[in-house]
mmCIF file with all atom_site columns, C-alpha atoms in Angstrom:
data_model
loop_
_atom_site.group_PDB
_atom_site.id
_atom_site.type_symbol
_atom_site.label_atom_id
_atom_site.label_alt_id
_atom_site.label_comp_id
_atom_site.label_asym_id
_atom_site.label_entity_id
_atom_site.label_seq_id
_atom_site.pdbx_PDB_ins_code
_atom_site.Cartn_x
_atom_site.Cartn_y
_atom_site.Cartn_z
_atom_site.occupancy
_atom_site.B_iso_or_equiv
_atom_site.pdbx_formal_charge
_atom_site.auth_seq_id
_atom_site.auth_comp_id
_atom_site.auth_asym_id
_atom_site.auth_atom_id
_atom_site.pdbx_PDB_model_num
ATOM 1   C CA . MET A 1 1   ? 111.684 157.642 120.682 1.00 0.00 ? 1   MET A CA 1
ATOM 2   C CA . ALA A 1 2   ? 113.944 160.428 121.930 1.00 0.00 ? 2   ALA A CA 1
ATOM 3   C CA . ARG A 1 3   ? 112.459 162.968 124.267 1.00 0.00 ? 3   ARG A CA 1
ATOM 4   C CA . VAL A 1 4   ? 114.010 166.167 125.468 1.00 0.00 ? 4   VAL A CA 1
ATOM 5   C CA . GLU A 1 5   ? 112.976 166.725 129.050 1.00 0.00 ? 5   GLU A CA 1
ATOM 6   C CA . ARG A 1 6   ? 113.271 169.955 130.956 1.00 0.00 ? 6   ARG A CA 1
ATOM 7   C CA . SER A 1 7   ? 113.915 169.140 134.577 1.00 0.00 ? 7   SER A CA 1
ATOM 8   C CA . GLY A 1 8   ? 113.904 171.534 137.514 1.00 0.00 ? 8   GLY A CA 1
ATOM 9   C CA . SER A 1 9   ? 117.645 172.195 137.294 1.00 0.00 ? 9   SER A CA 1
ATOM 10  C CA . THR A 1 10  ? 117.285 173.852 133.837 1.00 0.00 ? 10  THR A CA 1
ATOM 11  C CA . ASP A 1 11  ? 119.354 171.223 132.045 1.00 0.00 ? 11  ASP A CA 1
ATOM 12  C CA . GLU A 1 12  ? 117.933 169.543 128.982 1.00 0.00 ? 12  GLU A CA 1
ATOM 13  C CA . LEU A 1 13  ? 118.384 165.803 128.837 1.00 0.00 ? 13  LEU A CA 1
ATOM 14  C CA . ILE A 1 14  ? 117.920 163.577 125.810 1.00 0.00 ? 14  ILE A CA 1
ATOM 15  C CA . GLU A 1 15  ? 116.136 160.359 126.727 1.00 0.00 ? 15  GLU A CA 1
ATOM 16  C CA . LYS A 1 16  ? 116.259 157.227 124.582 1.00 0.00 ? 16  LYS A CA 1
ATOM 17  C CA . LEU A 1 17  ? 114.398 154.009 125.173 1.00 0.00 ? 17  LEU A CA 1
ATOM 18  C CA . VAL A 1 18  ? 116.674 151.208 123.951 1.00 0.00 ? 18  VAL A CA 1
ATOM 19  C CA . ALA A 1 19  ? 114.747 148.029 124.774 1.00 0.00 ? 19  ALA A CA 1
ATOM 20  C CA . VAL A 1 20  ? 111.658 146.749 126.554 1.00 0.00 ? 20  VAL A CA 1
ATOM 21  C CA . ASN A 1 21  ? 111.503 143.108 127.546 1.00 0.00 ? 21  ASN A CA 1
ATOM 22  C CA . ARG A 1 22  ? 108.540 141.079 128.775 1.00 0.00 ? 22  ARG A CA 1
ATOM 23  C CA . VAL A 1 23  ? 109.022 138.202 131.165 1.00 0.00 ? 23  VAL A CA 1
ATOM 24  C CA . ALA A 1 24  ? 106.377 135.787 132.394 1.00 0.00 ? 24  ALA A CA 1
ATOM 25  C CA . LYS A 1 25  ? 106.203 134.033 135.742 1.00 0.00 ? 25  LYS A CA 1
ATOM 26  C CA . VAL A 1 26  ? 103.816 131.106 135.882 1.00 0.00 ? 26  VAL A CA 1
ATOM 27  C CA . VAL A 1 27  ? 101.881 130.961 139.138 1.00 0.00 ? 27  VAL A CA 1
ATOM 28  C CA . LYS A 1 28  ? 98.835  129.082 140.362 1.00 0.00 ? 28  LYS A CA 1
ATOM 29  C CA . GLY A 1 29  ? 96.308  131.461 138.808 1.00 0.00 ? 29  GLY A CA 1
ATOM 30  C CA . GLY A 1 30  ? 98.077  131.752 135.445 1.00 0.00 ? 30  GLY A CA 1
ATOM 31  C CA . ARG A 1 31  ? 100.889 133.913 134.154 1.00 0.00 ? 31  ARG A CA 1
ATOM 32  C CA . GLN A 1 32  ? 102.142 137.084 135.775 1.00 0.00 ? 32  GLN A CA 1
ATOM 33  C CA . PHE A 1 33  ? 103.886 139.393 133.345 1.00 0.00 ? 33  PHE A CA 1
ATOM 34  C CA . GLY A 1 34  ? 106.682 141.733 134.242 1.00 0.00 ? 34  GLY A CA 1
ATOM 35  C CA . PHE A 1 35  ? 108.528 144.225 132.072 1.00 0.00 ? 35  PHE A CA 1
ATOM 36  C CA . THR A 1 36  ? 112.068 145.515 131.961 1.00 0.00 ? 36  THR A CA 1
ATOM 37  C CA . ALA A 1 37  ? 113.220 148.693 130.263 1.00 0.00 ? 37  ALA A CA 1
ATOM 38  C CA . LEU A 1 38  ? 116.690 149.842 129.233 1.00 0.00 ? 38  LEU A CA 1
ATOM 39  C CA . THR A 1 39  ? 117.132 153.581 128.719 1.00 0.00 ? 39  THR A CA 1
ATOM 40  C CA . VAL A 1 40  ? 119.955 155.986 127.954 1.00 0.00 ? 40  VAL A CA 1
ATOM 41  C CA . VAL A 1 41  ? 119.978 159.623 129.082 1.00 0.00 ? 41  VAL A CA 1
ATOM 42  C CA . GLY A 1 42  ? 122.428 162.356 128.103 1.00 0.00 ? 42  GLY A CA 1
ATOM 43  C CA . ASP A 1 43  ? 122.800 166.062 127.587 1.00 0.00 ? 43  ASP A CA 1
ATOM 44  C CA . GLY A 1 44  ? 124.355 165.854 124.100 1.00 0.00 ? 44  GLY A CA 1
ATOM 45  C CA . LYS A 1 45  ? 127.494 167.587 125.385 1.00 0.00 ? 45  LYS A CA 1
ATOM 46  C CA . GLY A 1 46  ? 129.514 164.741 126.843 1.00 0.00 ? 46  GLY A CA 1
ATOM 47  C CA . ARG A 1 47  ? 127.412 163.533 129.783 1.00 0.00 ? 47  ARG A CA 1
ATOM 48  C CA . VAL A 1 48  ? 125.655 160.204 129.369 1.00 0.00 ? 48  VAL A CA 1
ATOM 49  C CA . GLY A 1 49  ? 124.232 157.442 131.554 1.00 0.00 ? 49  GLY A CA 1
ATOM 50  C CA . PHE A 1 50  ? 122.110 154.341 131.240 1.00 0.00 ? 50  PHE A CA 1
ATOM 51  C CA . GLY A 1 51  ? 119.468 152.822 133.464 1.00 0.00 ? 51  GLY A CA 1
ATOM 52  C CA . TYR A 1 52  ? 117.595 149.578 133.831 1.00 0.00 ? 52  TYR A CA 1
ATOM 53  C CA . GLY A 1 53  ? 114.164 149.336 135.427 1.00 0.00 ? 53  GLY A CA 1
ATOM 54  C CA . LYS A 1 54  ? 111.755 146.507 136.192 1.00 0.00 ? 54  LYS A CA 1
ATOM 55  C CA . ALA A 1 55  ? 108.047 146.703 136.990 1.00 0.00 ? 55  ALA A CA 1
ATOM 56  C CA . ARG A 1 56  ? 104.673 145.095 136.314 1.00 0.00 ? 56  ARG A CA 1
ATOM 57  C CA . GLU A 1 57  ? 103.723 147.786 133.782 1.00 0.00 ? 57  GLU A CA 1
ATOM 58  C CA . VAL A 1 58  ? 105.770 149.218 130.929 1.00 0.00 ? 58  VAL A CA 1
ATOM 59  C CA . PRO A 1 59  ? 105.443 152.946 131.811 1.00 0.00 ? 59  PRO A CA 1
ATOM 60  C CA . VAL A 1 60  ? 106.560 152.333 135.391 1.00 0.00 ? 60  VAL A CA 1
ATOM 61  C CA . ALA A 1 61  ? 109.541 150.275 134.194 1.00 0.00 ? 61  ALA A CA 1
ATOM 62  C CA . ILE A 1 62  ? 110.531 153.079 131.802 1.00 0.00 ? 62  ILE A CA 1
ATOM 63  C CA . GLN A 1 63  ? 110.192 155.678 134.546 1.00 0.00 ? 63  GLN A CA 1
ATOM 64  C CA . LYS A 1 64  ? 112.388 153.638 136.906 1.00 0.00 ? 64  LYS A CA 1
ATOM 65  C CA . ALA A 1 65  ? 114.981 153.163 134.166 1.00 0.00 ? 65  ALA A CA 1
ATOM 66  C CA . MET A 1 66  ? 115.052 156.918 133.445 1.00 0.00 ? 66  MET A CA 1
ATOM 67  C CA . GLN A 1 67  ? 115.603 157.680 137.138 1.00 0.00 ? 67  GLN A CA 1
ATOM 68  C CA . ALA A 1 68  ? 118.419 155.136 137.304 1.00 0.00 ? 68  ALA A CA 1
ATOM 69  C CA . ALA A 1 69  ? 120.009 156.627 134.170 1.00 0.00 ? 69  ALA A CA 1
ATOM 70  C CA . ARG A 1 70  ? 119.949 160.145 135.647 1.00 0.00 ? 70  ARG A CA 1
ATOM 71  C CA . LYS A 1 71  ? 121.741 158.894 138.761 1.00 0.00 ? 71  LYS A CA 1
ATOM 72  C CA . ASN A 1 72  ? 124.297 157.118 136.603 1.00 0.00 ? 72  ASN A CA 1
ATOM 73  C CA . LEU A 1 73  ? 125.514 160.053 134.450 1.00 0.00 ? 73  LEU A CA 1
ATOM 74  C CA . ALA A 1 74  ? 129.198 159.988 133.490 1.00 0.00 ? 74  ALA A CA 1
ATOM 75  C CA . ASN A 1 75  ? 131.383 162.465 131.609 1.00 0.00 ? 75  ASN A CA 1
ATOM 76  C CA . VAL A 1 76  ? 132.860 161.515 128.244 1.00 0.00 ? 76  VAL A CA 1
ATOM 77  C CA . ALA A 1 77  ? 135.806 163.389 126.742 1.00 0.00 ? 77  ALA A CA 1
ATOM 78  C CA . LEU A 1 78  ? 134.963 164.300 123.143 1.00 0.00 ? 78  LEU A CA 1
ATOM 79  C CA . ARG A 1 79  ? 136.823 166.115 120.370 1.00 0.00 ? 79  ARG A CA 1
ATOM 80  C CA . ASN A 1 80  ? 134.696 168.063 117.888 1.00 0.00 ? 80  ASN A CA 1
ATOM 81  C CA . ALA A 1 81  ? 131.697 165.716 118.198 1.00 0.00 ? 81  ALA A CA 1
ATOM 82  C CA . THR A 1 82  ? 133.820 162.596 117.716 1.00 0.00 ? 82  THR A CA 1
ATOM 83  C CA . LEU A 1 83  ? 136.206 160.478 119.769 1.00 0.00 ? 83  LEU A CA 1
ATOM 84  C CA . HIS A 1 84  ? 139.871 161.196 120.471 1.00 0.00 ? 84  HIS A CA 1
ATOM 85  C CA . TYR A 1 85  ? 141.075 157.759 119.369 1.00 0.00 ? 85  TYR A CA 1
ATOM 86  C CA . ALA A 1 86  ? 139.873 154.234 118.579 1.00 0.00 ? 86  ALA A CA 1
ATOM 87  C CA . LEU A 1 87  ? 138.437 152.271 121.504 1.00 0.00 ? 87  LEU A CA 1
ATOM 88  C CA . HIS A 1 88  ? 137.585 148.728 122.467 1.00 0.00 ? 88  HIS A CA 1
ATOM 89  C CA . GLY A 1 89  ? 135.046 147.926 125.147 1.00 0.00 ? 89  GLY A CA 1
ATOM 90  C CA . ARG A 1 90  ? 133.624 144.747 126.530 1.00 0.00 ? 90  ARG A CA 1
ATOM 91  C CA . HIS A 1 91  ? 131.082 143.503 128.979 1.00 0.00 ? 91  HIS A CA 1
ATOM 92  C CA . GLY A 1 92  ? 130.330 139.814 129.255 1.00 0.00 ? 92  GLY A CA 1
ATOM 93  C CA . THR A 1 93  ? 130.590 138.384 125.761 1.00 0.00 ? 93  THR A CA 1
ATOM 94  C CA . SER A 1 94  ? 129.612 141.653 124.101 1.00 0.00 ? 94  SER A CA 1
ATOM 95  C CA . ARG A 1 95  ? 132.535 143.479 122.567 1.00 0.00 ? 95  ARG A CA 1
ATOM 96  C CA . VAL A 1 96  ? 132.430 146.854 120.854 1.00 0.00 ? 96  VAL A CA 1
ATOM 97  C CA . TYR A 1 97  ? 134.889 148.719 118.669 1.00 0.00 ? 97  TYR A CA 1
ATOM 98  C CA . MET A 1 98  ? 134.569 152.408 117.875 1.00 0.00 ? 98  MET A CA 1
ATOM 99  C CA . GLN A 1 99  ? 136.818 154.812 116.050 1.00 0.00 ? 99  GLN A CA 1
ATOM 100 C CA . PRO A 1 100 ? 136.692 158.529 115.310 1.00 0.00 ? 100 PRO A CA 1
ATOM 101 C CA . ALA A 1 101 ? 135.412 159.634 111.924 1.00 0.00 ? 101 ALA A CA 1
ATOM 102 C CA . ALA A 1 102 ? 135.709 162.759 109.785 1.00 0.00 ? 102 ALA A CA 1
ATOM 103 C CA . ASP A 1 103 ? 133.038 165.457 109.816 1.00 0.00 ? 103 ASP A CA 1
ATOM 104 C CA . GLY A 1 104 ? 130.014 164.464 107.744 1.00 0.00 ? 104 GLY A CA 1
ATOM 105 C CA . THR A 1 105 ? 130.429 160.725 108.298 1.00 0.00 ? 105 THR A CA 1
ATOM 106 C CA . GLY A 1 106 ? 127.562 160.517 110.753 1.00 0.00 ? 106 GLY A CA 1
ATOM 107 C CA . LEU A 1 107 ? 126.760 157.835 113.282 1.00 0.00 ? 107 LEU A CA 1
ATOM 108 C CA . ILE A 1 108 ? 127.581 154.457 111.847 1.00 0.00 ? 108 ILE A CA 1
ATOM 109 C CA . ALA A 1 109 ? 126.562 152.286 114.768 1.00 0.00 ? 109 ALA A CA 1
ATOM 110 C CA . GLY A 1 110 ? 123.678 150.010 115.559 1.00 0.00 ? 110 GLY A CA 1
ATOM 111 C CA . GLY A 1 111 ? 121.344 149.186 118.383 1.00 0.00 ? 111 GLY A CA 1
ATOM 112 C CA . GLY A 1 112 ? 122.215 150.308 121.855 1.00 0.00 ? 112 GLY A CA 1
ATOM 113 C CA . MET A 1 113 ? 125.503 151.865 120.734 1.00 0.00 ? 113 MET A CA 1
ATOM 114 C CA . ARG A 1 114 ? 123.672 154.393 118.577 1.00 0.00 ? 114 ARG A CA 1
ATOM 115 C CA . ALA A 1 115 ? 121.492 155.503 121.482 1.00 0.00 ? 115 ALA A CA 1
ATOM 116 C CA . VAL A 1 116 ? 124.541 156.002 123.724 1.00 0.00 ? 116 VAL A CA 1
ATOM 117 C CA . PHE A 1 117 ? 126.339 158.037 121.054 1.00 0.00 ? 117 PHE A CA 1
ATOM 118 C CA . GLU A 1 118 ? 123.310 160.228 120.338 1.00 0.00 ? 118 GLU A CA 1
ATOM 119 C CA . CYS A 1 119 ? 122.795 161.007 124.015 1.00 0.00 ? 119 CYS A CA 1
ATOM 120 C CA . ALA A 1 120 ? 126.506 161.657 124.580 1.00 0.00 ? 120 ALA A CA 1
ATOM 121 C CA . GLY A 1 121 ? 126.695 164.110 121.681 1.00 0.00 ? 121 GLY A CA 1
ATOM 122 C CA . VAL A 1 122 ? 128.914 162.055 119.373 1.00 0.00 ? 122 VAL A CA 1
ATOM 123 C CA . ARG A 1 123 ? 128.035 162.971 115.776 1.00 0.00 ? 123 ARG A CA 1
ATOM 124 C CA . ASN A 1 124 ? 130.734 161.221 113.710 1.00 0.00 ? 124 ASN A CA 1
ATOM 125 C CA . VAL A 1 125 ? 131.882 157.734 114.593 1.00 0.00 ? 125 VAL A CA 1
ATOM 126 C CA . LEU A 1 126 ? 132.391 154.313 113.053 1.00 0.00 ? 126 LEU A CA 1
ATOM 127 C CA . ALA A 1 127 ? 131.369 151.540 115.433 1.00 0.00 ? 127 ALA A CA 1
ATOM 128 C CA . LYS A 1 128 ? 130.847 147.801 115.386 1.00 0.00 ? 128 LYS A CA 1
ATOM 129 C CA . SER A 1 129 ? 129.608 145.374 118.010 1.00 0.00 ? 129 SER A CA 1
ATOM 130 C CA . TYR A 1 130 ? 130.786 141.768 118.179 1.00 0.00 ? 130 TYR A CA 1
ATOM 131 C CA . GLY A 1 131 ? 129.726 138.751 120.157 1.00 0.00 ? 131 GLY A CA 1
ATOM 132 C CA . SER A 1 132 ? 126.491 138.899 122.084 1.00 0.00 ? 132 SER A CA 1
ATOM 133 C CA . ARG A 1 133 ? 123.919 141.380 120.760 1.00 0.00 ? 133 ARG A CA 1
ATOM 134 C CA . ASN A 1 134 ? 122.123 141.607 124.102 1.00 0.00 ? 134 ASN A CA 1
ATOM 135 C CA . PRO A 1 135 ? 121.240 145.325 124.326 1.00 0.00 ? 135 PRO A CA 1
ATOM 136 C CA . ILE A 1 136 ? 122.093 145.601 128.018 1.00 0.00 ? 136 ILE A CA 1
ATOM 137 C CA . ASN A 1 137 ? 125.573 144.174 127.533 1.00 0.00 ? 137 ASN A CA 1
ATOM 138 C CA . VAL A 1 138 ? 126.190 146.239 124.379 1.00 0.00 ? 138 VAL A CA 1
ATOM 139 C CA . VAL A 1 139 ? 125.232 149.453 126.212 1.00 0.00 ? 139 VAL A CA 1
ATOM 140 C CA . ARG A 1 140 ? 127.424 148.508 129.186 1.00 0.00 ? 140 ARG A CA 1
ATOM 141 C CA . ALA A 1 141 ? 130.372 147.695 126.908 1.00 0.00 ? 141 ALA A CA 1
ATOM 142 C CA . THR A 1 142 ? 129.942 151.022 125.103 1.00 0.00 ? 142 THR A CA 1
ATOM 143 C CA . MET A 1 143 ? 129.782 152.926 128.372 1.00 0.00 ? 143 MET A CA 1
ATOM 144 C CA . ASN A 1 144 ? 132.866 151.101 129.690 1.00 0.00 ? 144 ASN A CA 1
ATOM 145 C CA . ALA A 1 145 ? 134.823 152.173 126.622 1.00 0.00 ? 145 ALA A CA 1
ATOM 146 C CA . LEU A 1 146 ? 133.568 155.772 126.589 1.00 0.00 ? 146 LEU A CA 1
ATOM 147 C CA . THR A 1 147 ? 134.180 156.429 130.272 1.00 0.00 ? 147 THR A CA 1
ATOM 148 C CA . GLY A 1 148 ? 137.760 155.219 129.861 1.00 0.00 ? 148 GLY A CA 1
ATOM 149 C CA . ILE A 1 149 ? 138.649 157.900 127.291 1.00 0.00 ? 149 ILE A CA 1
ATOM 150 C CA . GLN A 1 150 ? 141.473 160.173 128.354 1.00 0.00 ? 150 GLN A CA 1
ATOM 151 C CA . SER A 1 151 ? 141.765 163.478 126.540 1.00 0.00 ? 151 SER A CA 1
ATOM 152 C CA . PRO A 1 152 ? 145.191 164.942 125.700 1.00 0.00 ? 152 PRO A CA 1
ATOM 153 C CA . ASP A 1 153 ? 144.496 167.591 128.371 1.00 0.00 ? 153 ASP A CA 1
ATOM 154 C CA . ASP A 1 154 ? 144.130 164.889 131.038 1.00 0.00 ? 154 ASP A CA 1
ATOM 155 C CA . ILE A 1 155 ? 147.269 163.044 129.946 1.00 0.00 ? 155 ILE A CA 1
ATOM 156 C CA . ALA A 1 156 ? 149.334 166.254 129.771 1.00 0.00 ? 156 ALA A CA 1
ATOM 157 C CA . ALA A 1 157 ? 148.189 167.293 133.255 1.00 0.00 ? 157 ALA A CA 1
ATOM 158 C CA . LYS A 1 158 ? 148.963 163.856 134.657 1.00 0.00 ? 158 LYS A CA 1
ATOM 159 C CA . ARG A 1 159 ? 152.481 163.886 133.184 1.00 0.00 ? 159 ARG A CA 1
ATOM 160 C CA . GLY A 1 160 ? 153.120 167.504 134.063 1.00 0.00 ? 160 GLY A CA 1
ATOM 161 C CA . LYS A 1 161 ? 153.735 168.486 130.431 1.00 0.00 ? 161 LYS A CA 1
ATOM 162 C CA . ARG A 1 162 ? 152.187 170.820 127.908 1.00 0.00 ? 162 ARG A CA 1
ATOM 163 C CA . ILE A 1 163 ? 149.599 169.594 125.391 1.00 0.00 ? 163 ILE A CA 1
ATOM 164 C CA . GLU A 1 164 ? 151.953 170.428 122.492 1.00 0.00 ? 164 GLU A CA 1
ATOM 165 C CA . ASP A 1 165 ? 154.544 168.004 123.935 1.00 0.00 ? 165 ASP A CA 1
ATOM 166 C CA . ILE A 1 166 ? 151.960 165.232 124.106 1.00 0.00 ? 166 ILE A CA 1
ATOM 167 C CA . LEU A 1 167 ? 150.487 165.751 120.621 1.00 0.00 ? 167 LEU A CA 1
ATOM 168 C CA . SER A 1 168 ? 153.758 166.216 118.706 1.00 0.00 ? 168 SER A CA 1
ATOM 169 C CA . PRO A 1 169 ? 155.217 162.988 117.275 1.00 0.00 ? 169 PRO A CA 1
#
């Protein structure tokens, strides 16, 4: 379900539809159905965002979610298509754990986490989600963890040291 879209600003974005949910509201004339869509958008090079949209029809909900995801793009610090170090993230009762993996390992993650990693450009990672499997909360927990990554460059600049001083044991 991934689409590569060419927008007017000549950047290619990978779009993933994570979940569509149908809700019913009972009214006098019967049931009124509404739909929600959860999407993830990224450029495959470290920028990723998620969006949530609600509407009476599925295509409109997906379109709203894609627009919200584009507004919500965040940068993720990556190292050679994997993470810098192991991370924990949580949102609500959803908890996620992810750790870097060697080249050739691939994406070992499920559900919403996999979509976030694919859109962010992570190619090798080991990940596990615990607690609630609600896709919205899993995606939010994953994004909370990924946006909190600090690269050695950032830490060295903050401390006023060289990268070699930070990385040496």
